[in-house]
């Protein structure tokens, strides 16, 4: 079975594994207070071209989302997010378990618009019963989104403006950020993210690391006491240096971008094969997730050899599914998949 | 100014006030352990024609909803509710503050259908990632709904069946229950509610009492330790007998139904006036809330004399608003309103 | 049976009942936005000799404590309190249900000292693992305490200084404040409380009202959005004017102080009777709660006629119990109790 | 600097690192649904000599404690623990953030007794105000405790009996379990733990793994839906196989016990050196943590070369500190420390 169902089927990039082996018996401080974490944080801030920010390393995405949101919001405040947002759909209510409502906005492509946010905010403050309604205080977006789509710099700038005007925090979930930064149609950089958001994170789990998310906090209010909140949310890894070492390796020589670009290229190859056969996509994107709409009988045949994710039923005979590439996907596997697609379709 | 904006503009029914005066200097146990609460609970169970249930008295609706839901759900479980549900829209995230997600289903008329619940439940348990999604465990409905509509006995029976088949608790918010029980088109009785739901409450605040909601719990699992949860949620009134006295008065000689019927009749009078002038309604119902769609200039003129609730914009020149009657509404006020409506329209 | 077990066995002072009757059919805005609440709030601020504060009315003590603490603290912060504090011992974990740890300090007489708070704070910030420990951010005290004792002005001033020096909020639970303000040995006034604390409340439930607590917030950060938090915690009474009317009545002509003084005088009479018979007290105080240590056989005999609260076992043959007087206690009942005590002992 | 301050200064045992390297590019299911996790779980159950239990792998201790407790308790329930318990003292209120109070019992040596639990439980259920107090529902203990002490089989059996009699869950935190199982004076086995507790975990982070805790759940009520709760608490590692691989390696050929025994032997060597110089210990134990009470000037000199943890001040000139050994401690480092101790003292 060849796995295309997600981007975390393998371990870590070989350079990370080597570095973990080399440093294995070193003695360091625990809980992220070691030199590797400091170096990795410094390097990430350099890539973001800012000094006025804090970097923290957490283990996973759900944990990171719950921690950032809990650190930011007072009890009566909620976070605006798209219907498809990971915090709304796939974290078993971790945000609500922390006491906060996810204020859901409709979205067909996984993205929110500045207009939606502005409209929601204005409706809230002009409602006679506004105190009976959760106060919107944060906007959560993903880059790329759960549907693989990307905010353009213009869209992100507009969202940022609306947020700042209205006193809302802008939080960007970058669990797959590498695949966004290196997409063919991307125009958003790390310095853009650092400048336009209040907090964002750079995903490691899905982009070459064994695990790990690097949170970059630019807003001063969110930086205060953040480590307490990490600890409370179970995100303070005892051997924190494991995170520092991995992110240091990923950001030295831009390995992070290099391996992300590789995955995107393989995704493009699959999209080209699909395109040749005029297979429609559930959503257009240029990152590492591909959402073809295929006949059910083709899917059944593909399923004997390839593992993919079922997305949704389209009609009686067709379904949308997801294929993912990653830093670890073998070129040969993609060639084989493309060959089979061209043959079967 | 004449208030039609809600059903809690006045104090309590005169019989309640008299009873509170008469009993004022009696000494009783606190926290709902007094004889009045026991008597009131007993009387309510008689009206529900069951002995196998517990009755508890709380102060207000938001508190009651938060308490019942907190008592019922484990940390990973959520409650299904209509988009318009009070717990979703007007309780400042009290359910989420207790750690639980409100799982929102679309609804045009304030009601959920058995089919919606079944479909959501089946989708959940058949999802490969079901453990990454909040587990549906309770269904919350209001009778009447926030839009004044009513579940028929057939609809309620179908919902109850789906819930029992799938191990979901059915919770009925009866903040305005009196106005439902006595509506012209109602076929649901207290024994029906006790038999078909797992927990429901009989609203006092909006139906003749100074405050108070009587929770009837039939499901054994929800009865266990319920008073701890009331106390934790700030709902255990020190002078609990105030609640017992009020509900005892409301349920002796069916005062509760009598005053509810009165309010419904006044509402019907308003609906007739609107009907004569072919004023469309946002939603059809026969309870104490009326949702006419009126021209903005008429609304402006009405607003000089009458207080109503703004509901939503319909088009450039029309809005839907809400007029409420209650046990306390004066017949003369309704006559005056109807006269003005007939004249202005 | 004559009840001395607590100070909430009866209804409300007759002037309150009269006012509720008189105003019963008036139509007002809901949720505390009515003229009575505004007037009552204004009057309370006058008594506190400040304009720079907000007043909010809630229904009960547990609810008020949970609401204030939830409004004040971030997720990783906790509240320092005495072992005997109501929030620690008798609110079914309402503070923890809101996500915050009660940081318990030992206390023999129900009071905290400035030194204890300073020591705890210093220990926290100098601990290498401080981020692994809940951050102290608020100090909760009761005036009078749960043991009927009072902070002197000097003690309160010292606590306030330590709190301000270290950025801790000082929160005073005044559920029985009337009995403190009028105690023979009291030197703390409402203006003192307003000046020295960041938030405090004036209890109505135990001092003449049917229910109700008036929260006075002086710290600007705690004022922001406070009504959202009230609503979320189920404390926003629909017919909010009931609270305004009651507090207006209590604070006009200083009824609140008058009826509190009356209760204290009755308590002094009981203490004198006990003193004549050399009955030791668990704790010395001059407010409305009396904690005699009595032989178990005497307690058994008293228990046939009087209801008191069992406090704790002292030795094989003696127990400490609590007798309370209140605004509603009859002089004749106290005379009878004193007569019986003098005779039995 | 030689680190004796904790037992998580290094990476993982070389056999684990090798296995991670070997399996690095294998493709597996995510979230702990892979064959390694299944095998590791099966092996652990064999070691526990039971089939009737579930095994789950989480990343860290705070996360595991929060997850187990959240899965077990209803909103009004709390967990009994020693003053020194990790959940009380060093997890930034993670249990309270989940809504539950830690009910603290005094303890000099880190252990609770069956008598303490029984007494607390009886006091709760016989209190007139029991519903105003958090309901005790779980007992949390650590084996070894935070002070390195061990429950004997008799003590554990007594605790288990009290818990079962009273319907309390018994939860054993085994973050350092290996060091307990192999201590010179231990008589508690894995099958004992599985038989006597309702849920316990086997710590990997401090015993040879990069990270990871293996939770063994024997009580059926705690098993239900446990993976939802893991996910909600951010403990469901995407590349879950990392946990399975590590625990499989640790439990094949009893590596876990072998490396734990090694650490204990080094600790015994340090204790012998201290004993020769009649250095008193804060608490007696035979596991990998040593708590000598030493003169401050000696500690200052030791601190130039060795890193240890400051525990508490004993008197003006002496402090208790903690030295830890681990699976990774070098024999030469211990020899050097012992030499220096013998020379300095």
PDB file of N, CA and C in Angstrom, chain B residues 1-3 8-12 17 20-21 24-29 31 59 62-63 90-94 97 205 209-211 228 231-232 234 237-239 241-242 327-328, chain C residues 2-3 8-12 17 20-21 24-29 31 59 62-63 90-94 97 205 209-211 228 231-232 234 237-239 241-242 327-328:
ATOM      1  N   UNK B   1     -44.622  54.948  27.121  1.00  0.00           N
ATOM      2  CA  UNK B   1     -44.197  53.812  26.288  1.00  0.00           C
ATOM      3  C   UNK B   1     -44.861  52.508  26.756  1.00  0.00           C
ATOM      4  N   UNK B   2     -45.425  51.783  25.819  1.00  0.00           N
ATOM      5  CA  UNK B   2     -46.013  50.476  26.138  1.00  0.00           C
ATOM      6  C   UNK B   2     -45.046  49.394  25.654  1.00  0.00           C
ATOM      7  N   UNK B   3     -44.693  48.494  26.555  1.00  0.00           N
ATOM      8  CA  UNK B   3     -43.673  47.489  26.240  1.00  0.00           C
ATOM      9  C   UNK B   3     -44.287  46.207  25.692  1.00  0.00           C
ATOM     10  N   UNK B   8     -40.941  39.746  30.012  1.00  0.00           N
ATOM     11  CA  UNK B   8     -40.474  39.855  31.402  1.00  0.00           C
ATOM     12  C   UNK B   8     -40.277  41.317  31.808  1.00  0.00           C
ATOM     13  N   UNK B   9     -41.258  42.118  31.399  1.00  0.00           N
ATOM     14  CA  UNK B   9     -41.191  43.540  31.737  1.00  0.00           C
ATOM     15  C   UNK B   9     -41.756  43.883  33.114  1.00  0.00           C
ATOM     16  N   UNK B  10     -42.629  43.011  33.630  1.00  0.00           N
ATOM     17  CA  UNK B  10     -43.264  43.295  34.915  1.00  0.00           C
ATOM     18  C   UNK B  10     -42.720  42.369  35.996  1.00  0.00           C
ATOM     19  N   UNK B  11     -43.301  42.478  37.185  1.00  0.00           N
ATOM     20  CA  UNK B  11     -42.918  41.599  38.293  1.00  0.00           C
ATOM     21  C   UNK B  11     -43.574  40.237  38.173  1.00  0.00           C
ATOM     22  N   UNK B  12     -44.387  39.879  39.177  1.00  0.00           N
ATOM     23  CA  UNK B  12     -44.997  38.545  39.185  1.00  0.00           C
ATOM     24  C   UNK B  12     -46.515  38.662  39.290  1.00  0.00           C
ATOM     25  N   UNK B  17     -47.271  37.264  44.432  1.00  0.00           N
ATOM     26  CA  UNK B  17     -46.853  38.333  45.335  1.00  0.00           C
ATOM     27  C   UNK B  17     -47.540  38.189  46.694  1.00  0.00           C
ATOM     28  N   UNK B  20     -45.942  35.347  48.592  1.00  0.00           N
ATOM     29  CA  UNK B  20     -44.614  35.728  49.107  1.00  0.00           C
ATOM     30  C   UNK B  20     -44.759  36.615  50.344  1.00  0.00           C
ATOM     31  N   UNK B  21     -45.737  37.507  50.316  1.00  0.00           N
ATOM     32  CA  UNK B  21     -45.983  38.372  51.476  1.00  0.00           C
ATOM     33  C   UNK B  21     -46.417  37.538  52.688  1.00  0.00           C
ATOM     34  N   UNK B  24     -43.582  35.511  54.218  1.00  0.00           N
ATOM     35  CA  UNK B  24     -42.292  36.208  54.266  1.00  0.00           C
ATOM     36  C   UNK B  24     -41.495  35.956  55.533  1.00  0.00           C
ATOM     37  N   UNK B  25     -42.114  35.957  56.665  1.00  0.00           N
ATOM     38  CA  UNK B  25     -41.345  35.824  57.899  1.00  0.00           C
ATOM     39  C   UNK B  25     -41.302  34.401  58.446  1.00  0.00           C
ATOM     40  N   UNK B  26     -41.836  33.449  57.683  1.00  0.00           N
ATOM     41  CA  UNK B  26     -41.654  32.052  58.089  1.00  0.00           C
ATOM     42  C   UNK B  26     -40.178  31.686  58.031  1.00  0.00           C
ATOM     43  N   UNK B  27     -39.805  30.788  58.930  1.00  0.00           N
ATOM     44  CA  UNK B  27     -38.433  30.282  58.887  1.00  0.00           C
ATOM     45  C   UNK B  27     -38.419  28.927  58.194  1.00  0.00           C
ATOM     46  N   UNK B  28     -37.566  28.786  57.204  1.00  0.00           N
ATOM     47  CA  UNK B  28     -37.468  27.497  56.499  1.00  0.00           C
ATOM     48  C   UNK B  28     -36.006  27.124  56.292  1.00  0.00           C
ATOM     49  N   UNK B  29     -35.804  25.880  55.960  1.00  0.00           N
ATOM     50  CA  UNK B  29     -34.490  25.432  55.502  1.00  0.00           C
ATOM     51  C   UNK B  29     -34.114  26.183  54.235  1.00  0.00           C
ATOM     52  N   UNK B  31     -31.741  26.589  50.505  1.00  0.00           N
ATOM     53  CA  UNK B  31     -31.219  25.835  49.366  1.00  0.00           C
ATOM     54  C   UNK B  31     -32.208  24.863  48.736  1.00  0.00           C
ATOM     55  N   UNK B  59     -32.859  29.551  39.078  1.00  0.00           N
ATOM     56  CA  UNK B  59     -33.283  30.948  39.021  1.00  0.00           C
ATOM     57  C   UNK B  59     -33.578  31.426  37.601  1.00  0.00           C
ATOM     58  N   UNK B  62     -30.446  30.813  31.326  1.00  0.00           N
ATOM     59  CA  UNK B  62     -29.065  30.560  30.937  1.00  0.00           C
ATOM     60  C   UNK B  62     -28.393  29.652  31.951  1.00  0.00           C
ATOM     61  N   UNK B  63     -28.627  29.948  33.207  1.00  0.00           N
ATOM     62  CA  UNK B  63     -28.102  29.133  34.299  1.00  0.00           C
ATOM     63  C   UNK B  63     -28.608  27.695  34.215  1.00  0.00           C
ATOM     64  N   UNK B  90     -27.630  33.341  22.395  1.00  0.00           N
ATOM     65  CA  UNK B  90     -27.889  34.411  23.365  1.00  0.00           C
ATOM     66  C   UNK B  90     -27.497  34.108  24.796  1.00  0.00           C
ATOM     67  N   UNK B  91     -26.490  33.299  24.972  1.00  0.00           N
ATOM     68  CA  UNK B  91     -26.079  33.012  26.345  1.00  0.00           C
ATOM     69  C   UNK B  91     -24.587  33.248  26.539  1.00  0.00           C
ATOM     70  N   UNK B  92     -24.028  34.124  25.733  1.00  0.00           N
ATOM     71  CA  UNK B  92     -22.626  34.528  25.860  1.00  0.00           C
ATOM     72  C   UNK B  92     -21.691  33.335  26.034  1.00  0.00           C
ATOM     73  N   UNK B  93     -22.029  32.267  25.318  1.00  0.00           N
ATOM     74  CA  UNK B  93     -21.120  31.113  25.336  1.00  0.00           C
ATOM     75  C   UNK B  93     -21.074  30.388  26.662  1.00  0.00           C
ATOM     76  N   UNK B  94     -22.182  30.382  27.399  1.00  0.00           N
ATOM     77  CA  UNK B  94     -22.177  29.707  28.705  1.00  0.00           C
ATOM     78  C   UNK B  94     -21.901  28.215  28.559  1.00  0.00           C
ATOM     79  N   UNK B  97     -18.247  27.913  27.873  1.00  0.00           N
ATOM     80  CA  UNK B  97     -17.499  28.219  29.095  1.00  0.00           C
ATOM     81  C   UNK B  97     -17.479  27.002  30.012  1.00  0.00           C
ATOM     82  N   UNK B 205     -39.939  32.513  34.811  1.00  0.00           N
ATOM     83  CA  UNK B 205     -39.548  33.912  34.614  1.00  0.00           C
ATOM     84  C   UNK B 205     -40.442  34.625  33.614  1.00  0.00           C
ATOM     85  N   UNK B 209     -43.879  34.347  37.115  1.00  0.00           N
ATOM     86  CA  UNK B 209     -43.063  34.384  38.321  1.00  0.00           C
ATOM     87  C   UNK B 209     -42.107  35.584  38.287  1.00  0.00           C
ATOM     88  N   UNK B 210     -41.579  35.926  39.469  1.00  0.00           N
ATOM     89  CA  UNK B 210     -40.509  36.923  39.499  1.00  0.00           C
ATOM     90  C   UNK B 210     -39.291  36.376  38.763  1.00  0.00           C
ATOM     91  N   UNK B 211     -39.103  35.091  38.932  1.00  0.00           N
ATOM     92  CA  UNK B 211     -37.957  34.385  38.332  1.00  0.00           C
ATOM     93  C   UNK B 211     -38.164  32.920  38.651  1.00  0.00           C
ATOM     94  N   UNK B 228     -25.311  19.060  43.333  1.00  0.00           N
ATOM     95  CA  UNK B 228     -23.921  19.542  43.315  1.00  0.00           C
ATOM     96  C   UNK B 228     -23.723  20.491  42.126  1.00  0.00           C
ATOM     97  N   UNK B 231     -25.359  23.844  42.540  1.00  0.00           N
ATOM     98  CA  UNK B 231     -24.576  24.707  43.446  1.00  0.00           C
ATOM     99  C   UNK B 231     -23.353  25.252  42.722  1.00  0.00           C
ATOM    100  N   UNK B 232     -22.656  24.393  42.022  1.00  0.00           N
ATOM    101  CA  UNK B 232     -21.442  24.833  41.333  1.00  0.00           C
ATOM    102  C   UNK B 232     -21.741  25.916  40.306  1.00  0.00           C
ATOM    103  N   UNK B 234     -23.954  28.203  40.529  1.00  0.00           N
ATOM    104  CA  UNK B 234     -24.531  29.410  41.115  1.00  0.00           C
ATOM    105  C   UNK B 234     -26.040  29.458  41.063  1.00  0.00           C
ATOM    106  N   UNK B 237     -30.362  28.827  44.999  1.00  0.00           N
ATOM    107  CA  UNK B 237     -30.782  30.030  45.712  1.00  0.00           C
ATOM    108  C   UNK B 237     -30.807  29.777  47.222  1.00  0.00           C
ATOM    109  N   UNK B 238     -30.163  30.655  47.987  1.00  0.00           N
ATOM    110  CA  UNK B 238     -30.125  30.469  49.451  1.00  0.00           C
ATOM    111  C   UNK B 238     -31.549  30.354  49.992  1.00  0.00           C
ATOM    112  N   UNK B 239     -32.390  31.315  49.625  1.00  0.00           N
ATOM    113  CA  UNK B 239     -33.782  31.264  50.072  1.00  0.00           C
ATOM    114  C   UNK B 239     -34.608  30.525  49.022  1.00  0.00           C
ATOM    115  N   UNK B 241     -36.934  28.620  49.047  1.00  0.00           N
ATOM    116  CA  UNK B 241     -38.395  28.514  49.142  1.00  0.00           C
ATOM    117  C   UNK B 241     -39.082  29.534  48.260  1.00  0.00           C
ATOM    118  N   UNK B 242     -38.386  30.611  47.906  1.00  0.00           N
ATOM    119  CA  UNK B 242     -38.984  31.588  46.987  1.00  0.00           C
ATOM    120  C   UNK B 242     -39.384  30.930  45.675  1.00  0.00           C
ATOM    121  N   UNK B 327     -48.525  37.096  30.400  1.00  0.00           N
ATOM    122  CA  UNK B 327     -49.535  37.018  31.450  1.00  0.00           C
ATOM    123  C   UNK B 327     -49.882  38.429  31.958  1.00  0.00           C
ATOM    124  N   UNK B 328     -48.957  39.382  31.805  1.00  0.00           N
ATOM    125  CA  UNK B 328     -49.123  40.708  32.414  1.00  0.00           C
ATOM    126  C   UNK B 328     -49.616  41.765  31.437  1.00  0.00           C
TER     127      UNK B 328
ATOM    128  N   UNK C   2     -36.891  26.906  66.512  1.00  0.00           N
ATOM    129  CA  UNK C   2     -36.414  28.274  66.255  1.00  0.00           C
ATOM    130  C   UNK C   2     -35.062  28.174  65.527  1.00  0.00           C
ATOM    131  N   UNK C   3     -34.960  28.843  64.388  1.00  0.00           N
ATOM    132  CA  UNK C   3     -33.774  28.706  63.542  1.00  0.00           C
ATOM    133  C   UNK C   3     -32.719  29.767  63.868  1.00  0.00           C
ATOM    134  N   UNK C   8     -30.363  33.278  56.577  1.00  0.00           N
ATOM    135  CA  UNK C   8     -31.229  33.399  55.400  1.00  0.00           C
ATOM    136  C   UNK C   8     -32.424  32.449  55.512  1.00  0.00           C
ATOM    137  N   UNK C   9     -32.981  32.408  56.718  1.00  0.00           N
ATOM    138  CA  UNK C   9     -34.148  31.551  56.953  1.00  0.00           C
ATOM    139  C   UNK C   9     -35.477  32.208  56.572  1.00  0.00           C
ATOM    140  N   UNK C  10     -35.503  33.557  56.530  1.00  0.00           N
ATOM    141  CA  UNK C  10     -36.753  34.246  56.241  1.00  0.00           C
ATOM    142  C   UNK C  10     -36.712  34.870  54.851  1.00  0.00           C
ATOM    143  N   UNK C  11     -37.755  35.618  54.511  1.00  0.00           N
ATOM    144  CA  UNK C  11     -37.824  36.317  53.238  1.00  0.00           C
ATOM    145  C   UNK C  11     -37.020  37.619  53.283  1.00  0.00           C
ATOM    146  N   UNK C  12     -37.703  38.743  53.063  1.00  0.00           N
ATOM    147  CA  UNK C  12     -36.995  40.021  53.013  1.00  0.00           C
ATOM    148  C   UNK C  12     -37.599  41.003  54.012  1.00  0.00           C
ATOM    149  N   UNK C  17     -40.375  44.215  50.719  1.00  0.00           N
ATOM    150  CA  UNK C  17     -41.585  43.547  50.220  1.00  0.00           C
ATOM    151  C   UNK C  17     -42.617  44.585  49.769  1.00  0.00           C
ATOM    152  N   UNK C  20     -41.532  46.049  46.464  1.00  0.00           N
ATOM    153  CA  UNK C  20     -41.745  45.087  45.367  1.00  0.00           C
ATOM    154  C   UNK C  20     -43.225  45.034  44.988  1.00  0.00           C
ATOM    155  N   UNK C  21     -44.099  45.102  45.967  1.00  0.00           N
ATOM    156  CA  UNK C  21     -45.541  45.112  45.697  1.00  0.00           C
ATOM    157  C   UNK C  21     -45.936  46.371  44.927  1.00  0.00           C
ATOM    158  N   UNK C  24     -44.756  46.320  41.313  1.00  0.00           N
ATOM    159  CA  UNK C  24     -44.882  45.013  40.653  1.00  0.00           C
ATOM    160  C   UNK C  24     -45.332  45.083  39.197  1.00  0.00           C
ATOM    161  N   UNK C  25     -46.305  45.909  38.902  1.00  0.00           N
ATOM    162  CA  UNK C  25     -46.819  45.913  37.547  1.00  0.00           C
ATOM    163  C   UNK C  25     -46.213  47.006  36.664  1.00  0.00           C
ATOM    164  N   UNK C  26     -45.219  47.728  37.166  1.00  0.00           N
ATOM    165  CA  UNK C  26     -44.498  48.670  36.298  1.00  0.00           C
ATOM    166  C   UNK C  26     -43.783  47.899  35.192  1.00  0.00           C
ATOM    167  N   UNK C  27     -43.680  48.536  34.054  1.00  0.00           N
ATOM    168  CA  UNK C  27     -42.917  47.934  32.956  1.00  0.00           C
ATOM    169  C   UNK C  27     -41.531  48.572  32.911  1.00  0.00           C
ATOM    170  N   UNK C  28     -40.517  47.747  32.928  1.00  0.00           N
ATOM    171  CA  UNK C  28     -39.145  48.290  32.849  1.00  0.00           C
ATOM    172  C   UNK C  28     -38.326  47.479  31.855  1.00  0.00           C
ATOM    173  N   UNK C  29     -37.191  48.049  31.516  1.00  0.00           N
ATOM    174  CA  UNK C  29     -36.189  47.311  30.743  1.00  0.00           C
ATOM    175  C   UNK C  29     -35.719  46.103  31.557  1.00  0.00           C
ATOM    176  N   UNK C  31     -32.731  42.945  32.486  1.00  0.00           N
ATOM    177  CA  UNK C  31     -31.302  42.688  32.596  1.00  0.00           C
ATOM    178  C   UNK C  31     -30.516  43.771  33.333  1.00  0.00           C
ATOM    179  N   UNK C  59     -27.287  37.764  41.635  1.00  0.00           N
ATOM    180  CA  UNK C  59     -28.305  37.111  42.451  1.00  0.00           C
ATOM    181  C   UNK C  59     -27.740  36.502  43.730  1.00  0.00           C
ATOM    182  N   UNK C  62     -22.127  32.585  45.425  1.00  0.00           N
ATOM    183  CA  UNK C  62     -21.274  31.689  44.648  1.00  0.00           C
ATOM    184  C   UNK C  62     -21.159  32.199  43.218  1.00  0.00           C
ATOM    185  N   UNK C  63     -22.294  32.587  42.687  1.00  0.00           N
ATOM    186  CA  UNK C  63     -22.334  33.154  41.337  1.00  0.00           C
ATOM    187  C   UNK C  63     -21.462  34.410  41.232  1.00  0.00           C
ATOM    188  N   UNK C  90     -16.900  25.918  50.175  1.00  0.00           N
ATOM    189  CA  UNK C  90     -18.356  25.723  50.105  1.00  0.00           C
ATOM    190  C   UNK C  90     -19.010  26.162  48.799  1.00  0.00           C
ATOM    191  N   UNK C  91     -18.285  26.095  47.707  1.00  0.00           N
ATOM    192  CA  UNK C  91     -18.919  26.483  46.448  1.00  0.00           C
ATOM    193  C   UNK C  91     -18.776  25.380  45.395  1.00  0.00           C
ATOM    194  N   UNK C  92     -18.650  24.152  45.846  1.00  0.00           N
ATOM    195  CA  UNK C  92     -18.593  22.988  44.951  1.00  0.00           C
ATOM    196  C   UNK C  92     -17.622  23.210  43.790  1.00  0.00           C
ATOM    197  N   UNK C  93     -16.518  23.878  44.096  1.00  0.00           N
ATOM    198  CA  UNK C  93     -15.493  24.036  43.074  1.00  0.00           C
ATOM    199  C   UNK C  93     -15.883  24.948  41.930  1.00  0.00           C
ATOM    200  N   UNK C  94     -16.718  25.948  42.197  1.00  0.00           N
ATOM    201  CA  UNK C  94     -17.144  26.842  41.110  1.00  0.00           C
ATOM    202  C   UNK C  94     -15.957  27.589  40.501  1.00  0.00           C
ATOM    203  N   UNK C  97     -14.202  25.085  38.358  1.00  0.00           N
ATOM    204  CA  UNK C  97     -15.021  24.810  37.169  1.00  0.00           C
ATOM    205  C   UNK C  97     -14.820  25.915  36.132  1.00  0.00           C
ATOM    206  N   UNK C 205     -28.482  39.045  50.246  1.00  0.00           N
ATOM    207  CA  UNK C 205     -29.171  37.797  50.593  1.00  0.00           C
ATOM    208  C   UNK C 205     -29.234  37.581  52.105  1.00  0.00           C
ATOM    209  N   UNK C 209     -32.436  41.273  52.108  1.00  0.00           N
ATOM    210  CA  UNK C 209     -33.040  41.128  50.779  1.00  0.00           C
ATOM    211  C   UNK C 209     -33.532  39.703  50.571  1.00  0.00           C
ATOM    212  N   UNK C 210     -34.409  39.544  49.589  1.00  0.00           N
ATOM    213  CA  UNK C 210     -34.779  38.190  49.178  1.00  0.00           C
ATOM    214  C   UNK C 210     -33.558  37.465  48.623  1.00  0.00           C
ATOM    215  N   UNK C 211     -32.734  38.254  47.955  1.00  0.00           N
ATOM    216  CA  UNK C 211     -31.518  37.748  47.301  1.00  0.00           C
ATOM    217  C   UNK C 211     -30.828  38.950  46.719  1.00  0.00           C
ATOM    218  N   UNK C 228     -20.886  41.054  30.069  1.00  0.00           N
ATOM    219  CA  UNK C 228     -20.775  39.801  29.311  1.00  0.00           C
ATOM    220  C   UNK C 228     -20.539  38.616  30.278  1.00  0.00           C
ATOM    221  N   UNK C 231     -23.578  37.660  32.301  1.00  0.00           N
ATOM    222  CA  UNK C 231     -24.521  36.895  31.486  1.00  0.00           C
ATOM    223  C   UNK C 231     -24.039  35.458  31.315  1.00  0.00           C
ATOM    224  N   UNK C 232     -22.774  35.315  30.988  1.00  0.00           N
ATOM    225  CA  UNK C 232     -22.236  33.975  30.764  1.00  0.00           C
ATOM    226  C   UNK C 232     -22.364  33.098  32.010  1.00  0.00           C
ATOM    227  N   UNK C 234     -24.712  33.170  34.180  1.00  0.00           N
ATOM    228  CA  UNK C 234     -26.084  32.971  34.615  1.00  0.00           C
ATOM    229  C   UNK C 234     -26.528  33.943  35.687  1.00  0.00           C
ATOM    230  N   UNK C 237     -30.082  38.624  35.875  1.00  0.00           N
ATOM    231  CA  UNK C 237     -31.499  38.376  36.136  1.00  0.00           C
ATOM    232  C   UNK C 237     -32.359  39.090  35.086  1.00  0.00           C
ATOM    233  N   UNK C 238     -33.274  38.349  34.474  1.00  0.00           N
ATOM    234  CA  UNK C 238     -34.130  38.950  33.447  1.00  0.00           C
ATOM    235  C   UNK C 238     -34.847  40.177  34.020  1.00  0.00           C
ATOM    236  N   UNK C 239     -35.495  39.989  35.145  1.00  0.00           N
ATOM    237  CA  UNK C 239     -36.178  41.103  35.800  1.00  0.00           C
ATOM    238  C   UNK C 239     -35.219  41.767  36.777  1.00  0.00           C
ATOM    239  N   UNK C 241     -34.671  44.587  37.689  1.00  0.00           N
ATOM    240  CA  UNK C 241     -35.111  45.660  38.572  1.00  0.00           C
ATOM    241  C   UNK C 241     -35.388  45.150  39.970  1.00  0.00           C
ATOM    242  N   UNK C 242     -35.650  43.838  40.117  1.00  0.00           N
ATOM    243  CA  UNK C 242     -35.857  43.271  41.445  1.00  0.00           C
ATOM    244  C   UNK C 242     -34.633  43.515  42.329  1.00  0.00           C
ATOM    245  N   UNK C 327     -31.063  40.245  60.563  1.00  0.00           N
ATOM    246  CA  UNK C 327     -32.039  41.327  60.548  1.00  0.00           C
ATOM    247  C   UNK C 327     -33.426  40.820  60.926  1.00  0.00           C
ATOM    248  N   UNK C 328     -33.692  39.499  60.728  1.00  0.00           N
ATOM    249  CA  UNK C 328     -35.050  38.972  60.921  1.00  0.00           C
ATOM    250  C   UNK C 328     -35.233  38.264  62.254  1.00  0.00           C
TER     251      UNK C 328
END
